[in-house]
PDB file of C-alpha atoms in Angstrom:
ATOM      1  CA  MET T  22      -0.102  -0.061   0.151  1.00 96.00           C
ATOM      2  CA  SER T  23       1.094   3.296  -0.975  1.00 96.00           C
ATOM      3  CA  ALA T  24       0.375   7.214  -0.392  1.00 97.00           C
ATOM      4  CA  ARG T  25       2.004   9.584  -2.511  1.00 97.00           C
ATOM      5  CA  ASN T  26       2.068  13.428  -2.426  1.00 97.00           C
ATOM      6  CA  ILE T  27      -1.295  13.507  -0.415  1.00 98.00           C
ATOM      7  CA  ASN T  28      -2.838  16.849   0.405  1.00 98.00           C
ATOM      8  CA  PHE T  29      -6.022  17.887   2.099  1.00 98.00           C
ATOM      9  CA  SER T  30      -7.124  20.978   3.696  1.00 97.00           C
ATOM     10  CA  PHE T  31     -10.480  22.185   5.765  1.00 94.00           C
ATOM     11  CA  GLY T  32     -11.059  25.745   3.994  1.00 94.00           C
ATOM     12  CA  ALA T  33      -8.001  27.512   4.498  1.00 94.00           C
ATOM     13  CA  LYS T  34      -6.316  24.826   7.026  1.00 95.00           C
ATOM     14  CA  THR T  35      -4.035  22.698   5.678  1.00 96.00           C
ATOM     15  CA  VAL T  36      -4.246  19.362   7.730  1.00 97.00           C
ATOM     16  CA  LEU T  37      -2.014  17.073   5.178  1.00 98.00           C
ATOM     17  CA  ASP T  38       1.043  18.415   2.955  1.00 97.00           C
ATOM     18  CA  ASN T  39       2.694  16.270   0.347  1.00 97.00           C
ATOM     19  CA  VAL T  40       2.449  13.120   2.756  1.00 98.00           C
ATOM     20  CA  GLN T  41       3.962   9.758   1.647  1.00 97.00           C
ATOM     21  CA  ILE T  42       3.946   6.429   3.117  1.00 97.00           C
ATOM     22  CA  GLU T  43       4.734   3.032   1.943  1.00 97.00           C
ATOM     23  CA  VAL T  44       3.582  -0.244   3.931  1.00 97.00           C
ATOM     24  CA  PRO T  45       5.104  -3.125   2.399  1.00 96.00           C
ATOM     25  CA  ASN T  46       3.408  -6.748   2.636  1.00 95.00           C
ATOM     26  CA  GLY T  47       3.796  -8.390   5.878  1.00 95.00           C
ATOM     27  CA  LYS T  48       5.428  -5.370   7.522  1.00 96.00           C
ATOM     28  CA  PHE T  49       4.304  -3.512  10.556  1.00 96.00           C
ATOM     29  CA  VAL T  50       4.684   0.204   9.814  1.00 97.00           C
ATOM     30  CA  ALA T  51       3.991   2.687  12.903  1.00 97.00           C
ATOM     31  CA  LEU T  52       2.748   6.321  12.409  1.00 97.00           C
ATOM     32  CA  LEU T  53       3.374   8.505  14.921  1.00 95.00           C
ATOM     33  CA  GLY T  54       1.819  11.799  16.029  1.00 93.00           C
ATOM     34  CA  GLN T  55       0.067  13.661  18.675  1.00 90.00           C
ATOM     35  CA  ASN T  56      -3.572  14.203  18.282  1.00 87.00           C
ATOM     36  CA  GLY T  57      -4.451  16.616  15.608  1.00 90.00           C
ATOM     37  CA  ALA T  58      -1.164  15.793  13.723  1.00 93.00           C
ATOM     38  CA  GLY T  59      -3.468  14.168  10.670  1.00 95.00           C
ATOM     39  CA  LYS T  60      -3.507  10.639  11.510  1.00 95.00           C
ATOM     40  CA  THR T  61      -7.235  10.225  11.337  1.00 93.00           C
ATOM     41  CA  THR T  62      -7.364  12.466   8.037  1.00 96.00           C
ATOM     42  CA  LEU T  63      -4.995  10.224   6.556  1.00 96.00           C
ATOM     43  CA  PHE T  64      -7.071   7.106   7.495  1.00 95.00           C
ATOM     44  CA  SER T  65     -10.345   8.597   6.336  1.00 95.00           C
ATOM     45  CA  ILE T  66      -8.879   9.453   2.721  1.00 96.00           C
ATOM     46  CA  ILE T  67      -7.278   5.644   2.529  1.00 96.00           C
ATOM     47  CA  THR T  68     -10.692   4.174   3.271  1.00 94.00           C
ATOM     48  CA  GLY T  69     -12.519   6.087   1.044  1.00 93.00           C
ATOM     49  CA  LEU T  70     -14.213   8.445   3.400  1.00 93.00           C
ATOM     50  CA  TYR T  71     -12.612  11.638   2.156  1.00 95.00           C
ATOM     51  CA  ALA T  72     -11.219  12.209  -1.537  1.00 95.00           C
ATOM     52  CA  ALA T  73      -7.710  13.876  -1.296  1.00 96.00           C
ATOM     53  CA  HIS T  74      -7.180  17.323  -2.940  1.00 96.00           C
ATOM     54  CA  GLY T  75      -3.969  15.761  -4.164  1.00 96.00           C
ATOM     55  CA  GLY T  76      -2.014  12.932  -4.580  1.00 97.00           C
ATOM     56  CA  GLU T  77      -2.385   9.037  -5.374  1.00 96.00           C
ATOM     57  CA  ILE T  78      -3.289   5.502  -3.071  1.00 97.00           C
ATOM     58  CA  SER T  79      -2.686   2.606  -4.295  1.00 96.00           C
ATOM     59  CA  ILE T  80      -3.902  -0.563  -2.275  1.00 96.00           C
ATOM     60  CA  GLY T  81      -2.734  -4.309  -3.022  1.00 92.00           C
ATOM     61  CA  GLY T  82      -2.183  -2.641  -6.911  1.00 92.00           C
ATOM     62  CA  TYR T  83      -5.259  -0.806  -7.217  1.00 95.00           C
ATOM     63  CA  ASP T  84      -5.929   2.906  -7.510  1.00 96.00           C
ATOM     64  CA  LEU T  85      -7.814   4.292  -5.058  1.00 96.00           C
ATOM     65  CA  ARG T  86      -9.501   6.709  -7.479  1.00 93.00           C
ATOM     66  CA  LYS T  87     -10.242   4.260 -10.348  1.00 94.00           C
ATOM     67  CA  ASP T  88     -10.801   0.799  -8.996  1.00 95.00           C
ATOM     68  CA  ILE T  89     -12.001   2.124  -5.228  1.00 94.00           C
ATOM     69  CA  GLN T  90     -14.230  -1.450  -4.566  1.00 92.00           C
ATOM     70  CA  ALA T  91     -11.002  -3.569  -5.314  1.00 94.00           C
ATOM     71  CA  ALA T  92      -9.082  -1.312  -3.617  1.00 95.00           C
ATOM     72  CA  LEU T  93     -10.830  -0.715  -0.592  1.00 94.00           C
ATOM     73  CA  GLY T  94     -11.806  -4.942  -0.413  1.00 93.00           C
ATOM     74  CA  SER T  95      -7.772  -5.344   0.126  1.00 95.00           C
ATOM     75  CA  ILE T  96      -7.706  -3.590   3.511  1.00 96.00           C
ATOM     76  CA  GLY T  97      -9.159  -4.431   6.934  1.00 96.00           C
ATOM     77  CA  VAL T  98      -9.693  -1.367   9.540  1.00 96.00           C
ATOM     78  CA  VAL T  99      -9.821  -0.938  12.998  1.00 95.00           C
ATOM     79  CA  PHE T 100     -11.060   2.676  13.744  1.00 89.00           C
ATOM     80  CA  GLN T 101     -10.254   4.624  16.821  1.00 85.00           C
ATOM     81  CA  ARG T 102     -13.700   4.779  17.828  1.00 86.00           C
ATOM     82  CA  PRO T 103     -15.406   0.832  18.553  1.00 85.00           C
ATOM     83  CA  THR T 104     -17.880   0.118  15.668  1.00 92.00           C
ATOM     84  CA  LEU T 105     -19.127  -3.212  16.995  1.00 95.00           C
ATOM     85  CA  ASP T 106     -22.970  -3.694  17.462  1.00 96.00           C
ATOM     86  CA  ARG T 107     -23.302  -3.825  21.162  1.00 95.00           C
ATOM     87  CA  ASP T 108     -26.577  -5.428  21.167  1.00 94.00           C
ATOM     88  CA  LEU T 109     -25.484  -8.070  18.933  1.00 97.00           C
ATOM     89  CA  THR T 110     -23.166 -11.152  20.169  1.00 98.00           C
ATOM     90  CA  VAL T 111     -19.697 -11.597  18.941  1.00 98.00           C
ATOM     91  CA  LYS T 112     -20.556 -14.295  16.732  1.00 98.00           C
ATOM     92  CA  GLN T 113     -23.405 -12.209  15.318  1.00 98.00           C
ATOM     93  CA  ASN T 114     -21.082  -9.259  14.544  1.00 98.00           C
ATOM     94  CA  LEU T 115     -18.681 -11.518  12.346  1.00 98.00           C
ATOM     95  CA  ARG T 116     -21.301 -13.035  10.771  1.00 97.00           C
ATOM     96  CA  TYR T 117     -22.853  -9.651   9.967  1.00 97.00           C
ATOM     97  CA  PHE T 118     -19.735  -8.668   8.508  1.00 96.00           C
ATOM     98  CA  CYS T 119     -19.190 -11.358   6.274  1.00 97.00           C
ATOM     99  CA  ASN T 120     -22.898 -11.119   4.910  1.00 96.00           C
ATOM    100  CA  LEU T 121     -21.456  -7.265   4.080  1.00 92.00           C
ATOM    101  CA  HIS T 122     -18.473  -8.711   2.221  1.00 92.00           C
ATOM    102  CA  GLY T 123     -20.667 -11.147   0.348  1.00 93.00           C
ATOM    103  CA  ILE T 124     -19.367 -14.549   1.578  1.00 96.00           C
ATOM    104  CA  SER T 125     -20.918 -17.443   1.376  1.00 96.00           C
ATOM    105  CA  ARG T 126     -22.782 -19.045   4.390  1.00 95.00           C
ATOM    106  CA  SER T 127     -20.393 -22.096   4.487  1.00 96.00           C
ATOM    107  CA  ASP T 128     -17.481 -20.040   3.998  1.00 97.00           C
ATOM    108  CA  ALA T 129     -18.240 -17.500   6.597  1.00 97.00           C
ATOM    109  CA  TYR T 130     -18.932 -20.604   9.147  1.00 97.00           C
ATOM    110  CA  LYS T 131     -15.460 -21.544   8.719  1.00 97.00           C
ATOM    111  CA  ARG T 132     -13.781 -18.421   8.983  1.00 97.00           C
ATOM    112  CA  ILE T 133     -15.610 -17.121  11.682  1.00 98.00           C
ATOM    113  CA  GLU T 134     -14.738 -20.655  13.462  1.00 97.00           C
ATOM    114  CA  THR T 135     -11.115 -20.112  12.691  1.00 96.00           C
ATOM    115  CA  ALA T 136     -10.972 -16.520  13.931  1.00 96.00           C
ATOM    116  CA  LEU T 137     -12.425 -17.160  17.146  1.00 96.00           C
ATOM    117  CA  GLU T 138      -9.945 -19.911  18.315  1.00 95.00           C
ATOM    118  CA  SER T 139      -7.185 -17.566  16.688  1.00 92.00           C
ATOM    119  CA  TYR T 140      -8.110 -14.292  18.790  1.00 92.00           C
ATOM    120  CA  GLY T 141      -9.116 -16.524  22.113  1.00 93.00           C
ATOM    121  CA  LEU T 142     -12.810 -15.669  21.461  1.00 96.00           C
ATOM    122  CA  ALA T 143     -14.141 -19.055  21.197  1.00 96.00           C
ATOM    123  CA  GLU T 144     -15.451 -19.025  24.789  1.00 96.00           C
ATOM    124  CA  LEU T 145     -17.129 -15.862  24.144  1.00 96.00           C
ATOM    125  CA  HIS T 146     -18.725 -15.802  21.060  1.00 97.00           C
ATOM    126  CA  LYS T 147     -22.558 -15.866  22.824  1.00 97.00           C
ATOM    127  CA  ARG T 148     -21.656 -12.875  24.919  1.00 97.00           C
ATOM    128  CA  LYS T 149     -23.092  -9.692  23.722  1.00 97.00           C
ATOM    129  CA  VAL T 150     -20.559  -6.838  23.027  1.00 96.00           C
ATOM    130  CA  THR T 151     -21.954  -5.222  26.038  1.00 96.00           C
ATOM    131  CA  GLN T 152     -20.543  -7.775  28.278  1.00 96.00           C
ATOM    132  CA  LEU T 153     -17.325  -7.872  27.037  1.00 95.00           C
ATOM    133  CA  SER T 154     -14.029  -5.892  28.170  1.00 92.00           C
ATOM    134  CA  GLY T 155     -12.354  -3.216  26.057  1.00 90.00           C
ATOM    135  CA  GLY T 156      -9.534  -5.529  25.393  1.00 90.00           C
ATOM    136  CA  GLN T 157     -11.890  -8.293  24.382  1.00 94.00           C
ATOM    137  CA  GLN T 158     -13.747  -5.757  22.397  1.00 94.00           C
ATOM    138  CA  ARG T 159     -10.797  -4.969  20.361  1.00 92.00           C
ATOM    139  CA  ARG T 160      -9.789  -8.606  20.003  1.00 93.00           C
ATOM    140  CA  VAL T 161     -13.375  -8.839  18.295  1.00 96.00           C
ATOM    141  CA  GLU T 162     -12.769  -5.904  15.836  1.00 95.00           C
ATOM    142  CA  LEU T 163      -9.319  -7.437  14.974  1.00 95.00           C
ATOM    143  CA  ALA T 164     -10.937 -10.418  13.865  1.00 96.00           C
ATOM    144  CA  ARG T 165     -13.755  -8.889  12.089  1.00 97.00           C
ATOM    145  CA  ALA T 166     -10.979  -7.027  10.031  1.00 96.00           C
ATOM    146  CA  THR T 167      -9.241  -9.900   9.134  1.00 96.00           C
ATOM    147  CA  LEU T 168     -12.089 -12.136   8.145  1.00 96.00           C
ATOM    148  CA  HIS T 169     -12.569 -11.150   4.269  1.00 96.00           C
ATOM    149  CA  ASN T 170      -8.483 -11.766   3.978  1.00 94.00           C
ATOM    150  CA  PRO T 171      -7.297  -8.437   3.771  1.00 95.00           C
ATOM    151  CA  ARG T 172      -3.697  -7.570   2.286  1.00 96.00           C
ATOM    152  CA  PHE T 173      -3.462  -4.867   4.835  1.00 97.00           C
ATOM    153  CA  LEU T 174      -4.320  -3.779   7.940  1.00 97.00           C
ATOM    154  CA  LEU T 175      -5.234  -0.176   8.949  1.00 97.00           C
ATOM    155  CA  LEU T 176      -5.473   0.764  12.960  1.00 97.00           C
ATOM    156  CA  ASP T 177      -6.619   4.236  14.104  1.00 94.00           C
ATOM    157  CA  GLU T 178      -5.396   4.686  17.786  1.00 92.00           C
ATOM    158  CA  PRO T 179      -6.756   1.226  18.630  1.00 92.00           C
ATOM    159  CA  THR T 180      -5.490   0.573  21.937  1.00 91.00           C
ATOM    160  CA  VAL T 181      -7.009   4.205  23.392  1.00 84.00           C
ATOM    161  CA  GLY T 182      -8.809   3.530  26.767  1.00 82.00           C
ATOM    162  CA  LEU T 183      -7.006   0.198  27.239  1.00 87.00           C
ATOM    163  CA  ASP T 184      -4.829  -0.737  30.359  1.00 88.00           C
ATOM    164  CA  HIS T 185      -0.866  -1.040  30.025  1.00 87.00           C
ATOM    165  CA  SER T 186      -0.945  -4.745  29.427  1.00 87.00           C
ATOM    166  CA  ASN T 187      -3.729  -5.048  27.338  1.00 87.00           C
ATOM    167  CA  ARG T 188      -2.603  -2.115  24.932  1.00 90.00           C
ATOM    168  CA  LEU T 189       0.888  -4.159  24.549  1.00 88.00           C
ATOM    169  CA  GLU T 190      -0.719  -7.462  24.141  1.00 89.00           C
ATOM    170  CA  PHE T 191      -3.095  -6.319  21.423  1.00 91.00           C
ATOM    171  CA  VAL T 192       0.334  -4.748  19.766  1.00 93.00           C
ATOM    172  CA  SER T 193       1.987  -8.005  19.926  1.00 91.00           C
ATOM    173  CA  ASN T 194      -1.281  -9.733  18.405  1.00 91.00           C
ATOM    174  CA  VAL T 195      -1.259  -7.397  15.747  1.00 94.00           C
ATOM    175  CA  LYS T 196       2.753  -7.830  15.047  1.00 94.00           C
ATOM    176  CA  ALA T 197       2.207 -11.467  14.651  1.00 92.00           C
ATOM    177  CA  LEU T 198      -0.269 -11.049  11.830  1.00 92.00           C
ATOM    178  CA  CYS T 199       2.435  -9.859   9.586  1.00 93.00           C
ATOM    179  CA  LYS T 200       4.094 -13.010   9.973  1.00 91.00           C
ATOM    180  CA  THR T 201       1.176 -15.469  10.068  1.00 92.00           C
ATOM    181  CA  LEU T 202      -1.107 -13.971   7.371  1.00 92.00           C
ATOM    182  CA  ASN T 203       1.548 -11.662   5.518  1.00 94.00           C
ATOM    183  CA  VAL T 204      -0.299  -8.491   5.697  1.00 96.00           C
ATOM    184  CA  GLY T 205       0.869  -5.110   5.852  1.00 97.00           C
ATOM    185  CA  VAL T 206       0.303  -3.049   8.945  1.00 97.00           C
ATOM    186  CA  LEU T 207      -0.136   1.005   9.243  1.00 98.00           C
ATOM    187  CA  TRP T 208      -0.568   1.261  12.850  1.00 97.00           C
ATOM    188  CA  ALA T 209      -1.621   4.960  13.836  1.00 96.00           C
ATOM    189  CA  THR T 210      -0.736   5.854  17.395  1.00 94.00           C
ATOM    190  CA  HIS T 211       0.353   8.907  20.002  1.00 92.00           C
ATOM    191  CA  LEU T 212       1.611   6.209  22.355  1.00 91.00           C
ATOM    192  CA  MET T 213       5.293   5.874  21.886  1.00 88.00           C
ATOM    193  CA  ASP T 214       5.796   2.898  24.053  1.00 88.00           C
ATOM    194  CA  GLU T 215       3.802   0.695  21.187  1.00 91.00           C
ATOM    195  CA  VAL T 216       6.864   1.158  19.141  1.00 91.00           C
ATOM    196  CA  GLU T 217       9.733  -1.453  19.253  1.00 88.00           C
ATOM    197  CA  ASP T 218      13.530  -0.786  17.612  1.00 85.00           C
ATOM    198  CA  ALA T 219      12.864  -2.648  14.936  1.00 88.00           C
ATOM    199  CA  ASP T 220       9.665  -0.978  13.564  1.00 93.00           C
ATOM    200  CA  TYR T 221       9.446   1.096  10.760  1.00 96.00           C
ATOM    201  CA  VAL T 222       8.389   4.683  11.582  1.00 96.00           C
ATOM    202  CA  TYR T 223       6.829   7.497  10.121  1.00 97.00           C
ATOM    203  CA  ILE T 224       6.597  10.610  12.358  1.00 95.00           C
ATOM    204  CA  LEU T 225       3.565  12.785  11.407  1.00 96.00           C
ATOM    205  CA  HIS T 226       3.585  16.544  12.751  1.00 94.00           C
ATOM    206  CA  HIS T 227       1.458  19.295  11.842  1.00 93.00           C
ATOM    207  CA  GLY T 228       0.378  17.283   8.506  1.00 96.00           C
ATOM    208  CA  LYS T 229       3.982  16.577   7.266  1.00 96.00           C
ATOM    209  CA  ILE T 230       5.887  13.899   7.462  1.00 96.00           C
ATOM    210  CA  LEU T 231       9.255  15.245   9.441  1.00 92.00           C
ATOM    211  CA  PHE T 232      11.098  11.824   9.169  1.00 91.00           C
ATOM    212  CA  GLU T 233      10.752   8.289   8.429  1.00 95.00           C
ATOM    213  CA  GLY T 234      12.787   4.971   9.097  1.00 94.00           C
ATOM    214  CA  LYS T 235      13.858   2.362  11.698  1.00 93.00           C
ATOM    215  CA  SER T 236      13.256   3.174  14.786  1.00 92.00           C
ATOM    216  CA  ASP T 237      16.509   1.815  15.796  1.00 92.00           C
ATOM    217  CA  ASP T 238      18.223   3.903  13.274  1.00 92.00           C
ATOM    218  CA  LEU T 239      16.246   6.922  13.829  1.00 90.00           C
ATOM    219  CA  LEU T 240      17.919   6.773  17.679  1.00 91.00           C
ATOM    220  CA  GLU T 241      21.564   6.108  17.057  1.00 92.00           C
ATOM    221  CA  THR T 242      21.337   9.113  14.116  1.00 91.00           C
ATOM    222  CA  HIS T 243      19.793  11.495  16.875  1.00 90.00           C
ATOM    223  CA  GLY T 244      21.564  10.350  20.065  1.00 93.00           C
ATOM    224  CA  LYS T 245      18.409   9.399  21.707  1.00 90.00           C
ATOM    225  CA  ASN T 246      17.421   6.601  23.702  1.00 89.00           C
ATOM    226  CA  SER T 247      13.916   6.373  23.253  1.00 89.00           C
ATOM    227  CA  ILE T 248      11.247   7.034  20.689  1.00 90.00           C
ATOM    228  CA  ALA T 249       9.644   9.532  23.132  1.00 88.00           C
ATOM    229  CA  GLU T 250      12.798  11.335  23.641  1.00 90.00           C
ATOM    230  CA  LEU T 251      13.028  11.092  19.832  1.00 87.00           C
ATOM    231  CA  TYR T 252       9.706  12.771  19.374  1.00 88.00           C
ATOM    232  CA  SER T 253      10.429  15.358  21.734  1.00 89.00           C
ATOM    233  CA  HIS T 254      13.598  16.472  20.108  1.00 87.00           C
ATOM    234  CA  LEU T 255      12.048  16.361  16.037  1.00 84.00           C
ATOM    235  CA  THR T 256       8.939  18.277  16.894  1.00 86.00           C
ATOM    236  CA  GLY T 257       9.693  20.312  20.510  1.00 82.00           C
ATOM    237  CA  LYS T 258       6.469  18.723  21.890  1.00 72.00           C
ATOM    238  CA  THR T 259       6.199  16.468  24.941  1.00 66.00           C
ATOM    239  CA  THR T 260       4.654  12.897  24.286  1.00 60.00           C
ATOM    240  CA  ASP T 261       2.257  10.585  25.753  1.00 56.00           C
ATOM    241  CA  VAL T 262       3.445   7.151  27.340  1.00 48.00           C
ATOM    242  CA  GLN T 263       1.490   5.142  29.226  1.00 51.00           C
ATOM    243  CA  HIS T 264       2.946   3.173  31.774  1.00 43.00           C
ATOM    244  CA  PRO T 265       1.750   0.317  34.128  1.00 40.00           C
ATOM    245  CA  SER T 266      -0.515   1.313  37.181  1.00 36.00           C
TER     246      SER T 266
END
């Protein structure tokens, strides 16, 4: 997946300025930026909710402008705000998603059963969403996002509201998908402790990509000990890092 020279404005306010991002198959890419940096706007453009005012987006080899159905069919999304139907059970939410994607009943059954096992949801499949913890709900959303076998996953601040251990467990689960499913992941966050040394990082600040590269390379180049220190050094802004309570 690639976004090239993406520009977007709300009236006279520039929100994205010539943004370029590449997400290879099977790789975890972190998009770091504080609230208001433009992360959610970029995701809205990639998912077709907004139309960019300039630039090109290619997803799985499909041009988003020319073949939106095929392009969007190649991605799975976990939005910042929960989007599960809270009055349905876990299994009903997954079944409904399969119906929306035109997956046959027999195929949907297999995929749902596999997803329930893979994400540790088998014992919860009859529970309504209202009966689940925040971490469990996020696992359901991740399972749902992979049911149609996407080539790329977009996750916009997916751990907001979770405690430290659940956040890091969720990050670990998503990174495992890069290897097991060979999916490319674009992970947007303002929480710097979710980034590891080997992760590829884009730092988005006031709508511009300031720096990109492997986390450990950036730390070495700038002589910093942590991503939080690096971000503060490059942007002049303090960062949000959550620690165990």
